[in-house]
Amino acid sequence: EVQLVESGGGLVQPGGSLRLSCAASGFTFSDFPMTWVRQAPGRGLEWVASIKQDVNEKSYMDSVRGRFTISRDNSKNLLYLQMNSLRAEDTAVFYCARDNKLDYWGQGILVTVSS
Amino acid sequence: DIQMTQSPSSLSASVGDRVTITCRASQGIRNDLAWYQQRPGTAPKRLIFAASSLQSGVPSRFSGSGSGTEFTLTISSLQPEDFATYYCLQHNTYPFTFAGGTKVEIK
């Protein structure tokens, strides 16, 4: 059974940093691209970033490029999202999803950026 | 960037009704489109992939069609558990983009 479990969320002040993790199980992690998606409170879904199996190929949405970094550790079956220079508008539930076709999703983790 | 436009943004329907939701892409995306259902407080669940393929375990009352720029999700006979918000996603070109969603409510 495919399982994705996010962790690392919480409350952070504007300008601060946070690193999200996504632990994957139930499939061969190194065979799949992985994706982060976010959803601000009461809003729709927003694709954030994706990383190919080859860790050198990454893509980002414009508003996070240069502030967020997606990475992965295939030996540990872990996906990461390092978030720097956080803004109030980054407040959202962050989901990790398998593949760039987003077939399976984690339960989500809340990130709140507020002073 | 490819813009995805979904309509309607909300609808009210009764159990047993046939419901159709449309998604339009600002440029051709072949069949690189998926449909998701999201119930309040839960993660999205994929219903349809490759525009018209039913995800394993999803009831057959859900169907998808379309290619290029126009796509449709149909629920043939609405059930109580189908009241939720539905989103389409294009994964043809980065940045991937979701449409704004359709909230399906009970009439």
XYZ file of C-alpha atoms in Angstrom:
222
model
C 0.000 0.000 0.000
C 1.381 3.396 -1.015
C 1.816 5.686 1.988
C 3.058 9.260 2.122
C 3.421 10.964 5.499
C 4.359 14.627 5.791
C 6.022 16.159 8.840
C 7.831 19.314 9.887
C 5.021 21.847 9.690
C 4.103 24.411 12.303
C 4.089 28.099 13.146
C 6.933 30.280 11.881
C 7.453 34.034 11.793
C 7.605 35.937 8.514
C 11.106 35.716 7.089
C 11.731 32.427 8.865
C 12.528 28.967 7.557
C 10.999 25.527 7.797
C 11.827 22.143 6.298
C 9.047 19.742 5.418
C 9.649 16.025 5.041
C 7.588 13.361 3.328
C 8.242 9.719 4.221
C 7.304 7.331 1.436
C 6.556 3.615 1.665
C 4.796 0.873 -0.277
C 6.547 1.551 -3.596
C 10.030 1.907 -5.068
C 10.620 5.562 -4.219
C 13.597 6.011 -6.544
C 11.461 5.040 -9.572
C 9.079 8.005 -9.294
C 9.158 11.785 -9.593
C 7.652 13.497 -6.548
C 5.649 16.687 -6.103
C 4.618 19.221 -3.450
C 1.194 20.887 -3.635
C -0.254 23.453 -1.240
C -3.690 24.733 -0.303
C -4.186 28.034 1.490
C -7.074 28.128 3.994
C -10.389 28.113 2.144
C -8.654 28.203 -1.259
C -7.913 25.849 -4.123
C -4.961 23.603 -4.853
C -1.658 25.032 -6.046
C 1.261 23.065 -7.504
C 4.506 24.123 -5.791
C 7.406 22.017 -7.059
C 8.367 18.695 -8.577
C 11.579 16.672 -8.668
C 12.454 13.913 -11.085
C 13.978 10.579 -10.115
C 17.271 12.133 -11.148
C 17.595 14.622 -8.318
C 19.148 17.241 -10.576
C 15.916 17.966 -12.451
C 13.577 20.221 -10.456
C 10.735 22.616 -11.290
C 9.123 25.372 -9.193
C 6.192 27.752 -9.294
C 7.297 31.341 -9.851
C 6.355 32.685 -6.420
C 8.567 30.203 -4.541
C 11.530 29.917 -6.927
C 14.645 31.105 -5.132
C 13.009 30.699 -1.694
C 11.987 27.021 -1.666
C 14.159 24.010 -2.513
C 12.800 20.565 -3.277
C 15.118 17.625 -2.694
C 15.038 13.915 -2.058
C 17.073 11.145 -0.448
C 16.399 7.962 -2.384
C 18.361 5.883 0.149
C 15.945 6.924 2.914
C 12.739 7.203 0.853
C 12.379 10.820 1.884
C 11.207 13.907 0.020
C 11.962 17.375 1.381
C 10.849 20.960 0.913
C 13.180 23.552 2.394
C 11.271 26.829 2.735
C 13.166 30.063 3.389
C 12.085 33.713 3.555
C 8.562 32.625 4.392
C 5.701 35.060 3.871
C 2.191 35.246 5.287
C 0.855 34.177 1.886
C 2.759 30.877 2.185
C 0.358 29.821 4.957
C -1.207 26.613 3.704
C -1.598 22.879 4.078
C 1.269 21.297 2.154
C 0.792 17.899 0.527
C 3.376 15.612 -0.993
C 2.226 13.533 -3.939
C 3.719 10.691 -5.892
C 4.795 11.157 -9.469
C 4.272 14.187 -11.674
C 0.837 12.695 -12.329
C -0.012 13.069 -8.609
C -1.629 9.664 -8.206
C -1.236 9.289 -4.424
C -1.200 12.047 -1.790
C -0.183 12.380 1.823
C -2.590 13.640 4.468
C -1.049 17.106 4.441
C 0.762 19.254 6.994
C -0.136 22.781 8.057
C 2.370 25.605 7.750
C 1.370 28.898 9.372
C 3.444 32.014 8.750
C 2.510 34.662 11.280
C 4.029 36.959 13.865
C 1.760 29.362 -18.155
C -1.248 27.233 -19.062
C -4.462 28.546 -17.489
C -7.135 26.065 -16.461
C -10.715 27.294 -16.272
C -13.329 25.158 -14.587
C -17.088 25.629 -14.671
C -19.299 25.926 -12.850
C -17.538 27.054 -9.672
C -20.397 25.572 -7.658
C -23.589 23.666 -8.228
C -26.502 22.308 -6.244
C -27.828 18.895 -7.148
C -29.934 16.093 -5.761
C -29.060 12.470 -5.151
C -29.515 10.614 -8.432
C -28.836 13.648 -10.636
C -26.397 13.579 -13.528
C -23.658 16.157 -13.010
C -21.205 17.517 -15.572
C -18.154 19.671 -14.823
C -16.031 21.236 -17.545
C -12.375 22.210 -17.628
C -10.783 24.270 -20.375
C -7.068 24.707 -20.981
C -5.639 27.896 -22.469
C -3.573 25.777 -24.870
C -3.528 22.159 -25.951
C -2.448 19.665 -23.317
C -3.156 16.415 -25.220
C -4.749 14.160 -22.588
C -2.418 15.172 -19.729
C -5.307 15.933 -17.397
C -6.512 14.445 -14.111
C -9.622 14.958 -11.976
C -9.575 14.991 -8.174
C -12.227 14.862 -5.481
C -11.629 16.589 -2.163
C -13.908 16.220 0.842
C -13.549 18.828 3.632
C -10.505 18.304 5.818
C -9.067 15.528 3.690
C -6.441 15.178 0.973
C -7.495 15.168 -2.679
C -8.165 11.790 -4.234
C -7.538 11.120 -7.912
C -10.620 9.938 -9.794
C -9.590 10.121 -13.443
C -6.168 10.139 -15.136
C -5.146 10.619 -18.760
C -8.413 12.532 -19.191
C -10.629 9.464 -19.417
C -9.106 6.555 -17.471
C -10.825 5.588 -14.236
C -8.558 5.282 -11.200
C -8.660 1.799 -9.665
C -11.295 1.572 -6.925
C -13.282 4.591 -8.101
C -16.979 3.893 -8.817
C -17.947 3.589 -12.456
C -20.493 6.433 -12.139
C -17.493 8.742 -12.577
C -16.236 9.243 -16.129
C -13.974 11.668 -17.936
C -13.699 12.740 -21.545
C -11.917 15.215 -23.757
C -8.558 15.962 -25.267
C -6.620 19.045 -26.279
C -8.280 21.998 -24.561
C -11.719 20.851 -23.416
C -12.429 18.211 -20.805
C -15.438 16.950 -18.909
C -16.028 15.065 -15.670
C -19.432 13.389 -15.425
C -21.083 11.786 -12.430
C -23.885 9.704 -13.879
C -25.970 9.380 -10.707
C -24.926 11.552 -7.782
C -24.570 9.744 -4.465
C -24.478 11.270 -0.948
C -20.725 10.621 -0.651
C -20.080 12.587 -3.866
C -20.811 15.960 -2.301
C -17.331 17.460 -2.359
C -15.112 19.818 -4.341
C -13.684 18.664 -7.663
C -10.500 19.931 -9.337
C -8.845 19.319 -12.665
C -5.061 19.421 -13.088
C -2.952 19.772 -16.208
C 0.424 18.032 -15.981
C 1.495 18.580 -19.578
C 3.769 21.585 -19.030
C 5.472 23.132 -16.005
C 4.247 24.935 -14.042
C 1.474 22.401 -13.568
C -1.822 24.144 -12.925
C -5.043 23.297 -11.158
C -8.335 24.885 -12.036
C -10.271 26.726 -9.358
C -12.536 23.844 -8.425
C -16.252 23.024 -8.436
C -18.086 22.654 -5.156
C -20.947 20.180 -5.457
C -23.590 20.802 -2.798
C -26.822 19.141 -1.812
C -29.985 20.733 -3.201
